[in-house]
CSV table of C-alpha atoms and ligand atoms in Angstrom, one decimal:
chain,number,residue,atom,x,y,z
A,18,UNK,CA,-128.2,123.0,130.5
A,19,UNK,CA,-126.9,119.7,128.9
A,20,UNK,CA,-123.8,119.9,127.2
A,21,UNK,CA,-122.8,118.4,124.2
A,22,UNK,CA,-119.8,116.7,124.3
A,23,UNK,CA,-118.9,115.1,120.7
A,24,UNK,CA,-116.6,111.8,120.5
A,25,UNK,CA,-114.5,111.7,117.6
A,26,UNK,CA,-113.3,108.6,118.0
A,27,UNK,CA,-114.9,107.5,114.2
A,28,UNK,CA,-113.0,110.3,113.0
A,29,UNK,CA,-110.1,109.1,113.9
A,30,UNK,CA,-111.3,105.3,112.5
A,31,UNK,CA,-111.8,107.3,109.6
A,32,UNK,CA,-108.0,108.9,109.3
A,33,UNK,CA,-106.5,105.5,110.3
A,34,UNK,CA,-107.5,103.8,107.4
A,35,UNK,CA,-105.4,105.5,104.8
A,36,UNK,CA,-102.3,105.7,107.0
A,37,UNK,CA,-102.4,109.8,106.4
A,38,UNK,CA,-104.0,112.7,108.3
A,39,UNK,CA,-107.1,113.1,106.0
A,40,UNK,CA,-109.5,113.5,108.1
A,41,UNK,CA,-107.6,115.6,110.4
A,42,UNK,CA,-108.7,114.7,113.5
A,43,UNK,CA,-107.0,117.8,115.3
A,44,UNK,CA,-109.0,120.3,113.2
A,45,UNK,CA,-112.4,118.2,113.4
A,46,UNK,CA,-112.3,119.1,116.7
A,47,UNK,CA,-111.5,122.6,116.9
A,48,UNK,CA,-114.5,122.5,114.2
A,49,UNK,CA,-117.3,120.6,116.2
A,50,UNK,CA,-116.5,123.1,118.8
A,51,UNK,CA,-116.7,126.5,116.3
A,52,UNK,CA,-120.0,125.0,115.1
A,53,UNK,CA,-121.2,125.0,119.0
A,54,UNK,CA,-120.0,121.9,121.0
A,55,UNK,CA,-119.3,122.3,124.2
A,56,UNK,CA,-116.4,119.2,124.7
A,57,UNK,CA,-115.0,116.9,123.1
A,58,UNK,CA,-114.8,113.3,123.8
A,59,UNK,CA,-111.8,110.8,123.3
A,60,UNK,CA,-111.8,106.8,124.2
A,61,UNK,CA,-108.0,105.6,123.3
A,62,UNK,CA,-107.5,101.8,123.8
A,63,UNK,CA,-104.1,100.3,124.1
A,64,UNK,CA,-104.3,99.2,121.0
A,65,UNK,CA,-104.8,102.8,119.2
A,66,UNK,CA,-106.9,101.4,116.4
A,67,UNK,CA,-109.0,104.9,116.6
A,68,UNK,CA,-107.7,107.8,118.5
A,69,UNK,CA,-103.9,107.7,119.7
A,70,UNK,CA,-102.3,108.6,122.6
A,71,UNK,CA,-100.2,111.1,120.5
A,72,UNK,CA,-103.7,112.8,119.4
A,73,UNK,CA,-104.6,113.4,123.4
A,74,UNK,CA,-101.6,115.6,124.1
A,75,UNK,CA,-102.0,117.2,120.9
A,76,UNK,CA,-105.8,117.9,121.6
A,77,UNK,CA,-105.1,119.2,125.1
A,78,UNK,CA,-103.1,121.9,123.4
A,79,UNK,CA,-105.9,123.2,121.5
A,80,UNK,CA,-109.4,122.6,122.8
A,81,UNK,CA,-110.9,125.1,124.4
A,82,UNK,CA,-114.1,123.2,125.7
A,83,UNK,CA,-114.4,120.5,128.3
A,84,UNK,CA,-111.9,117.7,127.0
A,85,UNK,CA,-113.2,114.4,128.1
A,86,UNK,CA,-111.0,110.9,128.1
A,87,UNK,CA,-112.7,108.1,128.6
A,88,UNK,CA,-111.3,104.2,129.1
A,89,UNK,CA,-110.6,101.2,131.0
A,90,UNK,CA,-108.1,102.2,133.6
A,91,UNK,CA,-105.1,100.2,133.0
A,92,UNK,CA,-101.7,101.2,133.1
A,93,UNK,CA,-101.1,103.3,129.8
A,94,UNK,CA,-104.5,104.7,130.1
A,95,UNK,CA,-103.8,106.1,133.3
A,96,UNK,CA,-100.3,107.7,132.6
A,97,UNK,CA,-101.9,109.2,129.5
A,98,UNK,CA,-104.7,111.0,131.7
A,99,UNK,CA,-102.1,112.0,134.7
A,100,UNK,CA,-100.1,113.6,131.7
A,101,UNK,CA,-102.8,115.2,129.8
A,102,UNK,CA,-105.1,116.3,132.7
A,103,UNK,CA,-108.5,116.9,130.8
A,104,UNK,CA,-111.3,118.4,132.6
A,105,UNK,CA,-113.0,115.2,132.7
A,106,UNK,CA,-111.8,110.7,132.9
A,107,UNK,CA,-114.7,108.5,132.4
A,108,UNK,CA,-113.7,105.6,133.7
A,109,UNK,CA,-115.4,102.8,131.6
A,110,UNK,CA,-114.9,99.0,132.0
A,111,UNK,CA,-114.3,97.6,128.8
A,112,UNK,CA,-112.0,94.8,127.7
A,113,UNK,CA,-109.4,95.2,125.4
A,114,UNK,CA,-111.0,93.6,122.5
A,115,UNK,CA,-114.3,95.0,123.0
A,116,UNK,CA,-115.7,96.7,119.6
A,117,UNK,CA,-117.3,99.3,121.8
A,118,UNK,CA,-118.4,99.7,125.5
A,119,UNK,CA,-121.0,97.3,126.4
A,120,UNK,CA,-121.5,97.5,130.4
A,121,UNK,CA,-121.1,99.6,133.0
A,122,UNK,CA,-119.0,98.7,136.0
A,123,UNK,CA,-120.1,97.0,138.4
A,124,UNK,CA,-119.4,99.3,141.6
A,125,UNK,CA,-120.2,97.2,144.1
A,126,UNK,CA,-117.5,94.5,142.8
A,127,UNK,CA,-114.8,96.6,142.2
A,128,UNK,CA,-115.4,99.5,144.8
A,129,UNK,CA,-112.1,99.3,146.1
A,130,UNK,CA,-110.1,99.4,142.9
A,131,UNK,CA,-112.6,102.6,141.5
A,132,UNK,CA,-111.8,104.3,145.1
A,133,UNK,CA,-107.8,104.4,144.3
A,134,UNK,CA,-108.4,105.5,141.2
A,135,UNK,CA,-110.8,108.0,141.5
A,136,UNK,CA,-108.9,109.5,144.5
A,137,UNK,CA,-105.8,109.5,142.5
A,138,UNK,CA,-107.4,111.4,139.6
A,139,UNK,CA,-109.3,113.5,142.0
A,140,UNK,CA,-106.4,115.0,143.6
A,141,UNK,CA,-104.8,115.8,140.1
A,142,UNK,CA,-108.2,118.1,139.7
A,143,UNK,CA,-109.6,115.7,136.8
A,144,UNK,CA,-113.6,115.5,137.6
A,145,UNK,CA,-114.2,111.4,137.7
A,146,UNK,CA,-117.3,110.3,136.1
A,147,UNK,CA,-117.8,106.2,136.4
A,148,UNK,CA,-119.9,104.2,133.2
A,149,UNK,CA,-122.5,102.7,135.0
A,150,UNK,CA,-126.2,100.7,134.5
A,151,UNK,CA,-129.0,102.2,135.1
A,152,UNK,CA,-129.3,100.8,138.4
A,153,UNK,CA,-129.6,102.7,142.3
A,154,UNK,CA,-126.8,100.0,143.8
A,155,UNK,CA,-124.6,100.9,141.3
A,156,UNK,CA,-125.1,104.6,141.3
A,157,UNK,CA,-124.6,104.2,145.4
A,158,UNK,CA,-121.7,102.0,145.4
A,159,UNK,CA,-120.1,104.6,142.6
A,160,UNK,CA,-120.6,107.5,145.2
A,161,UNK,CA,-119.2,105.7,147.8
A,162,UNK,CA,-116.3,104.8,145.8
A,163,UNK,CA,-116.3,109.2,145.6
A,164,UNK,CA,-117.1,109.2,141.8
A,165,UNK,CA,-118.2,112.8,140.9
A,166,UNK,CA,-120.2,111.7,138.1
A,167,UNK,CA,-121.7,108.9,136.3
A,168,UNK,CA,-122.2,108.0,133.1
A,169,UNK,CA,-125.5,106.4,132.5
A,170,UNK,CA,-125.0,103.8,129.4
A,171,UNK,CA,-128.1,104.3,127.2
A,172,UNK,CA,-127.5,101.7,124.9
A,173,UNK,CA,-130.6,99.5,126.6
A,174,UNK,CA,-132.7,102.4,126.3
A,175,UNK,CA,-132.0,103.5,122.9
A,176,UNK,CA,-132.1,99.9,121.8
A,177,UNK,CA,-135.9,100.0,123.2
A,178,UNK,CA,-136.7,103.5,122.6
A,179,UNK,CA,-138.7,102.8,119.1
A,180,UNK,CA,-141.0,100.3,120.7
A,181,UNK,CA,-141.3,101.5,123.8
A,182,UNK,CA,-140.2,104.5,125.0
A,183,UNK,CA,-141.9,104.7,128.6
A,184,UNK,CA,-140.3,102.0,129.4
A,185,UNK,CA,-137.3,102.1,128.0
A,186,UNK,CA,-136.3,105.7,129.7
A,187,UNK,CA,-138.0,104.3,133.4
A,188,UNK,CA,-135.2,102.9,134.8
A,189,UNK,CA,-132.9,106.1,133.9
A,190,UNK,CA,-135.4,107.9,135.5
A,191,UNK,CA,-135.0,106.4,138.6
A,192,UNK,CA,-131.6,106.3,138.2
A,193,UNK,CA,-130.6,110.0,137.6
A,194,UNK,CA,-133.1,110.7,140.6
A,195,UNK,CA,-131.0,108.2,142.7
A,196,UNK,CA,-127.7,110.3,141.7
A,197,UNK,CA,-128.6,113.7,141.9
A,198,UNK,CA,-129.9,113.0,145.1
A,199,UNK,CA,-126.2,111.5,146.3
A,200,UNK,CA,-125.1,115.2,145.0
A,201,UNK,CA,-123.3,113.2,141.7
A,202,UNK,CA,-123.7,115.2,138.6
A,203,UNK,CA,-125.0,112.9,135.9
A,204,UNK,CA,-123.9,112.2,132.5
A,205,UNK,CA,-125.1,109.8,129.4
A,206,UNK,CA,-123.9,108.3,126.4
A,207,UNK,CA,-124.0,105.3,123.9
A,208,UNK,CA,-126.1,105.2,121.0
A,209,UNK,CA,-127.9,108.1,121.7
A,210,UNK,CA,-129.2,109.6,118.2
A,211,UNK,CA,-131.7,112.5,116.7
A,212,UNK,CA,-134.3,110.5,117.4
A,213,UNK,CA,-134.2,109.4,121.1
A,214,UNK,CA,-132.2,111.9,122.4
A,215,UNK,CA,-135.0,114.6,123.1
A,216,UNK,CA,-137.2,112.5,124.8
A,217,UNK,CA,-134.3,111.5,127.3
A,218,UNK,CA,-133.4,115.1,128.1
A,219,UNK,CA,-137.0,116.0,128.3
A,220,UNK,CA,-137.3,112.7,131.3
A,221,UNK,CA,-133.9,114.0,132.5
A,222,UNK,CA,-133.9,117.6,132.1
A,223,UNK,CA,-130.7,117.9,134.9
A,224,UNK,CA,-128.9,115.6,132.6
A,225,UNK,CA,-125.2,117.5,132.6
A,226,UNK,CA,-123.7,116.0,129.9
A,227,UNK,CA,-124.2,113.4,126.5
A,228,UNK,CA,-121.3,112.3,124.8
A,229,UNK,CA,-122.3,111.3,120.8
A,230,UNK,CA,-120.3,109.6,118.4
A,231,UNK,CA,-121.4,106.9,116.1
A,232,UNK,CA,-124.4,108.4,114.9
A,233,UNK,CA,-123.3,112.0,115.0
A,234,UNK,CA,-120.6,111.3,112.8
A,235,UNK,CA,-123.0,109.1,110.2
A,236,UNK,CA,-125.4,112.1,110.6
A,237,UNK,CA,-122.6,114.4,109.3
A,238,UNK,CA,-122.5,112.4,106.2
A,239,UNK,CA,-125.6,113.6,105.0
A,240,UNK,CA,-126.3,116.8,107.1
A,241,UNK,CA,-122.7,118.0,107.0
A,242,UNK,CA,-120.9,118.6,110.4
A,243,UNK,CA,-122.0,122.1,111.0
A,244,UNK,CA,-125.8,121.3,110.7
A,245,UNK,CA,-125.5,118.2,112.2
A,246,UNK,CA,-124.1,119.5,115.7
A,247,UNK,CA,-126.6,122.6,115.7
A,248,UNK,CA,-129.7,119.6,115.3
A,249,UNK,CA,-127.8,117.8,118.4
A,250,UNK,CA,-128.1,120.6,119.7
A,251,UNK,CA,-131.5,121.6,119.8
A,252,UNK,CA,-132.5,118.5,120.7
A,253,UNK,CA,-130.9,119.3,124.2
A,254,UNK,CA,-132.5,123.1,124.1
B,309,PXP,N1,-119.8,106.7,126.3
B,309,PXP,C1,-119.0,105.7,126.3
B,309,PXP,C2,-118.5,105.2,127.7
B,309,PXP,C3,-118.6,105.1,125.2
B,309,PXP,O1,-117.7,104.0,125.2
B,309,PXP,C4,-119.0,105.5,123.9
B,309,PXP,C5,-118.5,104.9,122.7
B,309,PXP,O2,-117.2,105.1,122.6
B,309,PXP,C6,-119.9,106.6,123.9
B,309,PXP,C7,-120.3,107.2,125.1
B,309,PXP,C8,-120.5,107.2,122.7
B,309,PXP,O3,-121.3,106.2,122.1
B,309,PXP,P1,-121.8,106.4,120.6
B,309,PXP,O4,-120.6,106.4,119.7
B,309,PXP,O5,-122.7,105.3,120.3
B,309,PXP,O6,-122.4,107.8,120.5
């Protein structure tokens, strides 16, 4: 089974540019998971311009699926996790001006930084999943650095999917083989979509987890929420 983890970060985008609480972002998410998602994703940056730090305590209150937090492990970003304990930290790489995620980290380079970190978070009984490239040396290194998880980032292949989809899923192939055979669970997210999201599960059918935002949420505009998770979905059935 894959789950479907929905990240309502736009949501939050969406709420933050009136000032008010309309969307509320707290009952979006107890909705995406009545209308059958099975966690919920959050990626705070320091500067709070989507989801605040405020909204992950309140979240952790209420959810009742898998609560994922994922960020670039600086200082705030790791209080906030020691406090809220979610189920799951993906620790991604981005800078602090970064309009979204755009790498994964390079495990070889920073194996002893990921190590502490993961260790740290490990022993508070958060699973660690690491944001990674497609690649075997990173998926190794990310292991070795005792990662539970990683996080495959599919932007690359869904950037290449509609013009060449064997090839755009081959090196996630290869990759998921490489970390389920290191006993790492495997995750995927970033720009994943109704369209290329199928064919990646059906390559990958151990995939454990995708985390879906952007296009979820635009999807919603037109499908409405309720229909729009149940396609998401079935695309993973
Ligand atoms: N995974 C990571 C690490 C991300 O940074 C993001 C975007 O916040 C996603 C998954 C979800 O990507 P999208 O919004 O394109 O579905």
């Amino acid at each position: 089974m894959t789950r479907l983890s929905v990240n309502i970060n736009k949501i939050a985008t969406l709420r933050n540019a009136r000032g008010g609480n309309n969307p509320d972002v707290i009952k979006v998410a107890l909705d995406c998971e009545r209308f059958g998602a099975e966690g919920i994703t959050i990626h705070p940056r320091p500067d709070e311009r989507h989801i605040r730090y405020q909204d992950a305590y309140e979240l952790k209150k209420v959810l009742t699926t898998e609560f994922n937090i994922e960020g670039n492990p600086e200082g705030s970003f790791i209080k906030l996790v020691e406090d809220v304990k979610p189920h799951q930290v993906t620790l991604v790489p981005d800078a602090v001006d970064a309009i979204t995620s755009n790498a994964g980290w390079d495990t070889i380079k920073h194996q002893a930084f990921l190590k502490e970190t993961i260790s740290n978070f490990k022993r508070l009984g958060i699973r660690v999943s690491v944001f990674v490239d497609p690649h075997p040396k990173f998926i190794e290194a990310a292991a070795t650095a005792g990662a539970d998880r990683v996080e495959l980032y599919t932007e690359p292949y869904a950037s290449k999917f509609h013009s060449n989809k064997t090839e755009a899923v081959k090196d996630y192939i290869q990759a998921a083989k490489c970390a389920k055979e290191l006993g790492l669970g495997i995750n995927a997210g970033h720009d994943l979509d109704l369209f290329n999201l199928n064919y990646l599960k059906t390559e990958i059918p151990f995939l454990d987890e995708v985390s879906i935002g952007h296009a979820l949420v635009c999807d919603a505009l037109y499908y409405g929420l309720e229909n729009t998770i149940q396609l998401y979905l079935r695309q993973l059935k």
